[in-house]
PDB file of C-alpha atoms and ligand atoms in Angstrom:
ATOM      1  CA  MET A 102       0.000   0.000   0.000  1.00 50.00           C
ATOM      2  CA  LYS A 103       2.898   2.280   0.824  1.00 52.00           C
ATOM      3  CA  SER A 104       4.333   1.838  -2.651  1.00 54.00           C
ATOM      4  CA  ILE A 105       0.968   2.710  -4.247  1.00 53.00           C
ATOM      5  CA  ARG A 106       0.825   5.890  -2.173  1.00 57.00           C
ATOM      6  CA  ILE A 107       4.344   6.899  -3.225  1.00 51.00           C
ATOM      7  CA  ALA A 108       3.576   6.097  -6.852  1.00 53.00           C
ATOM      8  CA  ALA A 109       0.405   8.212  -6.752  1.00 53.00           C
ATOM      9  CA  LEU A 110       2.251  11.105  -5.128  1.00 50.00           C
ATOM     10  CA  THR A 111       5.095  10.860  -7.639  1.00 49.00           C
ATOM     11  CA  LEU A 112       2.589  10.863 -10.500  1.00 49.00           C
ATOM     12  CA  ALA A 113       0.868  13.973  -9.098  1.00 51.00           C
ATOM     13  CA  LEU A 114       4.141  15.834  -8.591  1.00 50.00           C
ATOM     14  CA  THR A 115       5.343  14.868 -12.078  1.00 48.00           C
ATOM     15  CA  THR A 116       2.110  16.193 -13.585  1.00 49.00           C
ATOM     16  CA  VAL A 117       2.482  19.503 -11.744  1.00 50.00           C
ATOM     17  CA  ALA A 118       6.153  19.756 -12.733  1.00 48.00           C
ATOM     18  CA  SER A 119       5.427  19.209 -16.419  1.00 46.00           C
ATOM     19  CA  ALA A 120       2.618  21.792 -16.326  1.00 50.00           C
ATOM     20  CA  ALA A 121       5.019  24.338 -14.847  1.00 56.00           C
ATOM     21  CA  SER A 122       7.792  23.628 -17.327  1.00 59.00           C
ATOM     22  CA  ALA A 123       5.978  24.463 -20.588  1.00 91.00           C
ATOM     23  CA  ASN A 124       8.359  26.871 -22.282  1.00 96.00           C
ATOM     24  CA  LEU A 125       6.658  29.772 -24.110  1.00 97.00           C
ATOM     25  CA  ILE A 126       9.850  30.500 -26.048  1.00 98.00           C
ATOM     26  CA  THR A 127      10.420  28.951 -29.478  1.00 98.00           C
ATOM     27  CA  ASN A 128      13.899  27.517 -30.023  1.00 98.00           C
ATOM     28  CA  GLY A 129      15.065  28.742 -26.606  1.00 98.00           C
ATOM     29  CA  SER A 130      18.304  26.776 -26.905  1.00 98.00           C
ATOM     30  CA  PHE A 131      19.046  28.163 -30.397  1.00 98.00           C
ATOM     31  CA  GLU A 132      19.477  24.626 -31.754  1.00 98.00           C
ATOM     32  CA  ASN A 133      17.287  25.249 -34.829  1.00 98.00           C
ATOM     33  CA  GLY A 134      18.373  27.450 -37.718  1.00 98.00           C
ATOM     34  CA  THR A 135      20.973  27.740 -40.453  1.00 98.00           C
ATOM     35  CA  ASN A 136      23.987  25.623 -39.511  1.00 98.00           C
ATOM     36  CA  PRO A 137      26.511  28.190 -38.197  1.00 98.00           C
ATOM     37  CA  ASN A 138      29.430  25.702 -38.398  1.00 98.00           C
ATOM     38  CA  GLY A 139      32.011  27.543 -36.229  1.00 98.00           C
ATOM     39  CA  PHE A 140      29.966  30.709 -36.031  1.00 98.00           C
ATOM     40  CA  ARG A 141      27.845  32.876 -38.292  1.00 98.00           C
ATOM     41  CA  THR A 142      27.248  36.625 -37.935  1.00 97.00           C
ATOM     42  CA  VAL A 143      23.547  37.531 -38.184  1.00 98.00           C
ATOM     43  CA  GLY A 144      22.336  41.134 -38.531  1.00 97.00           C
ATOM     44  CA  VAL A 145      18.980  42.904 -38.320  1.00 97.00           C
ATOM     45  CA  GLY A 146      16.477  41.161 -40.615  1.00 94.00           C
ATOM     46  CA  GLY A 147      18.482  37.911 -40.631  1.00 95.00           C
ATOM     47  CA  THR A 148      16.352  34.781 -40.525  1.00 95.00           C
ATOM     48  CA  ASP A 149      19.092  32.277 -39.641  1.00 98.00           C
ATOM     49  CA  ILE A 150      17.977  31.672 -36.048  1.00 98.00           C
ATOM     50  CA  THR A 151      14.539  30.060 -35.989  1.00 98.00           C
ATOM     51  CA  GLY A 152      12.018  31.990 -33.877  1.00 98.00           C
ATOM     52  CA  TRP A 153      14.420  34.832 -32.981  1.00 98.00           C
ATOM     53  CA  GLN A 154      14.886  38.313 -34.429  1.00 98.00           C
ATOM     54  CA  VAL A 155      18.058  40.372 -34.377  1.00 98.00           C
ATOM     55  CA  LEU A 156      16.687  43.757 -33.290  1.00 98.00           C
ATOM     56  CA  GLN A 157      19.823  45.862 -33.257  1.00 95.00           C
ATOM     57  CA  GLY A 158      23.456  45.618 -34.428  1.00 93.00           C
ATOM     58  CA  ASN A 159      24.475  42.024 -35.033  1.00 95.00           C
ATOM     59  CA  VAL A 160      25.128  38.823 -33.110  1.00 97.00           C
ATOM     60  CA  ASP A 161      27.229  35.729 -33.713  1.00 97.00           C
ATOM     61  CA  TYR A 162      25.268  32.493 -33.978  1.00 98.00           C
ATOM     62  CA  ILE A 163      27.787  30.130 -32.366  1.00 98.00           C
ATOM     63  CA  GLY A 164      28.207  26.515 -33.427  1.00 98.00           C
ATOM     64  CA  SER A 165      31.403  24.574 -32.785  1.00 98.00           C
ATOM     65  CA  HIS A 166      33.443  27.648 -31.783  1.00 98.00           C
ATOM     66  CA  TRP A 167      32.667  27.027 -28.110  1.00 98.00           C
ATOM     67  CA  LEU A 168      30.705  24.610 -25.917  1.00 98.00           C
ATOM     68  CA  ALA A 169      27.068  25.589 -25.465  1.00 98.00           C
ATOM     69  CA  ALA A 170      25.230  25.457 -22.131  1.00 98.00           C
ATOM     70  CA  ASP A 171      22.628  23.182 -23.713  1.00 98.00           C
ATOM     71  CA  GLY A 172      22.890  21.328 -27.020  1.00 98.00           C
ATOM     72  CA  VAL A 173      25.539  22.519 -29.495  1.00 98.00           C
ATOM     73  CA  ARG A 174      24.545  26.100 -30.410  1.00 98.00           C
ATOM     74  CA  SER A 175      24.375  29.417 -28.562  1.00 98.00           C
ATOM     75  CA  ILE A 176      24.717  33.184 -29.107  1.00 98.00           C
ATOM     76  CA  ASP A 177      27.443  35.822 -28.730  1.00 98.00           C
ATOM     77  CA  LEU A 178      25.495  39.076 -28.341  1.00 97.00           C
ATOM     78  CA  ASN A 179      28.346  40.913 -30.063  1.00 96.00           C
ATOM     79  CA  GLY A 180      28.951  40.113 -33.710  1.00 94.00           C
ATOM     80  CA  SER A 181      31.097  42.979 -34.986  1.00 91.00           C
ATOM     81  CA  GLN A 182      29.020  45.381 -32.881  1.00 90.00           C
ATOM     82  CA  GLN A 183      26.695  45.369 -29.883  1.00 93.00           C
ATOM     83  CA  GLY A 184      23.712  43.211 -30.733  1.00 95.00           C
ATOM     84  CA  LYS A 185      20.192  42.742 -29.468  1.00 97.00           C
ATOM     85  CA  ILE A 186      18.126  39.591 -29.981  1.00 98.00           C
ATOM     86  CA  GLY A 187      14.500  39.034 -29.053  1.00 98.00           C
ATOM     87  CA  GLN A 188      11.302  37.091 -29.442  1.00 98.00           C
ATOM     88  CA  THR A 189       7.638  38.046 -29.040  1.00 98.00           C
ATOM     89  CA  PHE A 190       5.048  35.678 -27.580  1.00 98.00           C
ATOM     90  CA  ALA A 191       1.450  35.776 -26.371  1.00 97.00           C
ATOM     91  CA  THR A 192       0.944  36.734 -22.722  1.00 97.00           C
ATOM     92  CA  VAL A 193      -1.912  37.360 -20.310  1.00 96.00           C
ATOM     93  CA  VAL A 194      -2.047  40.906 -18.928  1.00 97.00           C
ATOM     94  CA  GLY A 195      -1.322  40.874 -15.202  1.00 97.00           C
ATOM     95  CA  GLN A 196       0.176  37.369 -15.234  1.00 97.00           C
ATOM     96  CA  THR A 197       3.668  36.963 -13.755  1.00 97.00           C
ATOM     97  CA  TYR A 198       6.215  34.939 -15.754  1.00 97.00           C
ATOM     98  CA  ASN A 199       9.588  33.414 -14.889  1.00 97.00           C
ATOM     99  CA  VAL A 200      12.479  33.997 -17.289  1.00 98.00           C
ATOM    100  CA  ARG A 201      15.501  31.710 -17.047  1.00 98.00           C
ATOM    101  CA  PHE A 202      18.604  31.720 -19.231  1.00 98.00           C
ATOM    102  CA  ALA A 203      22.222  30.612 -19.308  1.00 98.00           C
ATOM    103  CA  MET A 204      24.917  33.292 -19.560  1.00 98.00           C
ATOM    104  CA  ALA A 205      28.660  33.186 -20.119  1.00 98.00           C
ATOM    105  CA  GLY A 206      30.996  35.410 -22.122  1.00 98.00           C
ATOM    106  CA  ASN A 207      33.231  35.235 -25.180  1.00 97.00           C
ATOM    107  CA  PRO A 208      36.554  34.231 -23.595  1.00 96.00           C
ATOM    108  CA  ASP A 209      38.631  35.059 -26.702  1.00 94.00           C
ATOM    109  CA  SER A 210      39.326  38.643 -25.595  1.00 89.00           C
ATOM    110  CA  GLY A 211      38.353  41.441 -23.201  1.00 86.00           C
ATOM    111  CA  PRO A 212      36.763  43.163 -21.558  1.00 90.00           C
ATOM    112  CA  ALA A 213      36.780  40.583 -18.756  1.00 93.00           C
ATOM    113  CA  VAL A 214      33.301  41.452 -17.523  1.00 95.00           C
ATOM    114  CA  LYS A 215      30.577  41.076 -20.145  1.00 96.00           C
ATOM    115  CA  ALA A 216      27.147  42.535 -19.510  1.00 96.00           C
ATOM    116  CA  LEU A 217      23.661  42.299 -20.982  1.00 98.00           C
ATOM    117  CA  VAL A 218      20.293  43.843 -20.283  1.00 98.00           C
ATOM    118  CA  ALA A 219      17.309  41.512 -20.465  1.00 98.00           C
ATOM    119  CA  ALA A 220      13.959  43.215 -21.003  1.00 98.00           C
ATOM    120  CA  ALA A 221      10.326  42.085 -20.772  1.00 98.00           C
ATOM    121  CA  GLY A 222       7.163  43.844 -19.615  1.00 98.00           C
ATOM    122  CA  ALA A 223       8.259  46.821 -17.508  1.00 98.00           C
ATOM    123  CA  VAL A 224      11.521  45.358 -16.181  1.00 98.00           C
ATOM    124  CA  SER A 225      15.041  45.428 -17.661  1.00 98.00           C
ATOM    125  CA  PRO A 226      17.552  43.872 -15.274  1.00 98.00           C
ATOM    126  CA  LEU A 227      21.316  43.956 -15.940  1.00 98.00           C
ATOM    127  CA  PHE A 228      23.398  40.759 -15.765  1.00 98.00           C
ATOM    128  CA  GLU A 229      27.190  40.421 -15.728  1.00 98.00           C
ATOM    129  CA  PHE A 230      29.619  37.568 -16.330  1.00 98.00           C
ATOM    130  CA  ASP A 231      33.388  37.561 -15.703  1.00 97.00           C
ATOM    131  CA  VAL A 232      35.310  35.447 -18.253  1.00 97.00           C
ATOM    132  CA  THR A 233      38.586  35.497 -16.291  1.00 97.00           C
ATOM    133  CA  GLY A 234      40.099  31.997 -16.509  1.00 97.00           C
ATOM    134  CA  ARG A 235      37.430  30.768 -18.927  1.00 98.00           C
ATOM    135  CA  THR A 236      38.077  29.098 -22.303  1.00 98.00           C
ATOM    136  CA  VAL A 237      35.922  27.983 -25.234  1.00 98.00           C
ATOM    137  CA  ASN A 238      35.964  24.476 -23.736  1.00 98.00           C
ATOM    138  CA  ASP A 239      35.202  25.669 -20.212  1.00 98.00           C
ATOM    139  CA  MET A 240      32.705  28.493 -20.592  1.00 98.00           C
ATOM    140  CA  GLY A 241      31.415  28.348 -17.001  1.00 98.00           C
ATOM    141  CA  TRP A 242      27.796  28.929 -18.018  1.00 98.00           C
ATOM    142  CA  LYS A 243      25.653  30.280 -15.169  1.00 98.00           C
ATOM    143  CA  TYR A 244      21.865  30.296 -14.980  1.00 98.00           C
ATOM    144  CA  PHE A 245      20.035  33.509 -14.099  1.00 98.00           C
ATOM    145  CA  THR A 246      16.338  34.108 -13.495  1.00 98.00           C
ATOM    146  CA  PHE A 247      14.035  37.080 -13.191  1.00 98.00           C
ATOM    147  CA  GLN A 248      10.300  37.705 -13.259  1.00 98.00           C
ATOM    148  CA  PHE A 249       8.124  40.091 -15.203  1.00 98.00           C
ATOM    149  CA  THR A 250       4.415  40.863 -15.209  1.00 98.00           C
ATOM    150  CA  ALA A 251       2.783  41.088 -18.623  1.00 98.00           C
ATOM    151  CA  ILE A 252       1.370  44.508 -19.535  1.00 98.00           C
ATOM    152  CA  SER A 253       0.101  43.585 -23.007  1.00 97.00           C
ATOM    153  CA  LEU A 254      -1.304  40.654 -25.007  1.00 98.00           C
ATOM    154  CA  ASN A 255       2.093  40.119 -26.617  1.00 98.00           C
ATOM    155  CA  THR A 256       5.406  40.493 -24.805  1.00 98.00           C
ATOM    156  CA  GLN A 257       8.830  40.883 -26.334  1.00 98.00           C
ATOM    157  CA  LEU A 258      11.695  39.320 -24.383  1.00 98.00           C
ATOM    158  CA  SER A 259      15.018  40.765 -25.524  1.00 98.00           C
ATOM    159  CA  PHE A 260      18.695  40.565 -24.642  1.00 98.00           C
ATOM    160  CA  LEU A 261      20.919  43.571 -25.440  1.00 97.00           C
ATOM    161  CA  SER A 262      24.694  43.533 -25.120  1.00 96.00           C
ATOM    162  CA  GLN A 263      26.118  46.203 -22.842  1.00 94.00           C
ATOM    163  CA  THR A 264      29.655  45.306 -23.851  1.00 92.00           C
ATOM    164  CA  GLY A 265      30.722  48.204 -26.030  1.00 82.00           C
ATOM    165  CA  ALA A 266      33.485  49.103 -28.450  1.00 67.00           C
ATOM    166  CA  GLY A 267      36.945  49.385 -26.954  1.00 60.00           C
ATOM    167  CA  ALA A 268      40.376  49.393 -28.560  1.00 48.00           C
ATOM    168  CA  GLY A 269      40.679  47.278 -31.712  1.00 57.00           C
ATOM    169  CA  CYS A 270      37.911  44.715 -31.822  1.00 61.00           C
ATOM    170  CA  GLY A 271      36.554  45.558 -28.387  1.00 61.00           C
ATOM    171  CA  ALA A 272      32.991  45.114 -29.566  1.00 70.00           C
ATOM    172  CA  CYS A 273      33.589  41.633 -30.937  1.00 81.00           C
ATOM    173  CA  TYR A 274      33.737  39.729 -27.660  1.00 93.00           C
ATOM    174  CA  GLY A 275      30.405  39.907 -25.951  1.00 96.00           C
ATOM    175  CA  PRO A 276      28.121  38.197 -23.467  1.00 97.00           C
ATOM    176  CA  ALA A 277      27.056  34.658 -24.423  1.00 98.00           C
ATOM    177  CA  LEU A 278      23.474  33.438 -24.205  1.00 98.00           C
ATOM    178  CA  ASP A 279      21.784  30.011 -24.320  1.00 98.00           C
ATOM    179  CA  ASP A 280      18.867  27.931 -23.023  1.00 98.00           C
ATOM    180  CA  VAL A 281      16.209  30.660 -22.657  1.00 98.00           C
ATOM    181  CA  SER A 282      12.838  29.783 -21.160  1.00 98.00           C
ATOM    182  CA  VAL A 283       9.711  31.634 -20.059  1.00 98.00           C
ATOM    183  CA  THR A 284       7.290  29.755 -17.830  1.00 97.00           C
ATOM    184  CA  VAL A 285       4.282  30.503 -15.661  1.00 95.00           C
ATOM    185  CA  PRO A 286       5.207  29.939 -12.009  1.00 90.00           C
ATOM    186  CA  GLU A 287       3.211  27.139 -10.391  1.00 81.00           C
ATOM    187  CA  PRO A 288       1.559  28.414  -7.201  1.00 73.00           C
ATOM    188  CA  VAL A 289       2.995  26.639  -4.147  1.00 65.00           C
ATOM    189  CA  THR A 290      -0.469  26.418  -2.577  1.00 58.00           C
ATOM    190  CA  LEU A 291      -1.707  24.371  -5.545  1.00 56.00           C
ATOM    191  CA  LEU A 292       1.219  21.982  -5.171  1.00 59.00           C
ATOM    192  CA  LEU A 293       0.500  21.523  -1.442  1.00 63.00           C
ATOM    193  CA  LEU A 294      -3.234  21.102  -2.069  1.00 63.00           C
ATOM    194  CA  GLY A 295      -2.495  18.454  -4.737  1.00 61.00           C
ATOM    195  CA  SER A 296      -0.213  16.525  -2.366  1.00 64.00           C
ATOM    196  CA  GLY A 297      -2.851  16.721   0.390  1.00 63.00           C
ATOM    197  CA  ILE A 298      -5.574  15.292  -1.843  1.00 61.00           C
ATOM    198  CA  VAL A 299      -3.293  12.434  -2.911  1.00 60.00           C
ATOM    199  CA  ALA A 300      -2.379  11.690   0.733  1.00 63.00           C
ATOM    200  CA  MET A 301      -6.100  11.679   1.684  1.00 62.00           C
ATOM    201  CA  PHE A 302      -6.878   9.347  -1.213  1.00 59.00           C
ATOM    202  CA  ALA A 303      -4.052   7.003  -0.190  1.00 62.00           C
ATOM    203  CA  ARG A 304      -5.298   6.879   3.432  1.00 65.00           C
ATOM    204  CA  ARG A 305      -8.836   6.092   2.277  1.00 64.00           C
ATOM    205  CA  ARG A 306      -7.502   3.168   0.225  1.00 60.00           C
ATOM    206  CA  GLN A 307      -5.889   1.707   3.355  1.00 54.00           C
TER     207      GLN A 307
HETATM  208 CA1   CA B 175      21.878  25.669 -27.165  1.00 62.70          CA
END
């Protein structure tokens, strides 16, 4: 009987977890698009990265040049200049959403600290990553999260490089981005209520 109870609880928790993990972003890991081989520079209007638009400057669509956080492709938000990439998706006004993404930085050259601004709804938090000691085979990807509340029926999530032009090719080594997701947070109360109902059901069966 104990094993049935655990199985039922596991099933319930798995169902809740899968409901919470539906990603509203298309191609969040950048795995779909024109094969970039090592890397491919994509400018405004470029259609190489499925589901994503280059909104400003240009970005490098990275293939084998460095190890991605997830899969085999990712983004350098600086192509030959500061780039901005984004995607628009349907949202419910007033609903809060979780944004999660992996960040690193182009370790080929400075500046050491790469920065990007993520924007959605009315928020635009700044994120930084220090590439000191990092290499293309050891990118040190870190996951960051933030929340926004939708203020319109469609929301644009964007990532803009804050790593600007320095001496020489200072603009060519930017923040790296991969594995982007937007999900609706699952209320904790619902999770607890679900577990309680399952526990009650299991007791009744005994
Ligand atoms: Ca990827």
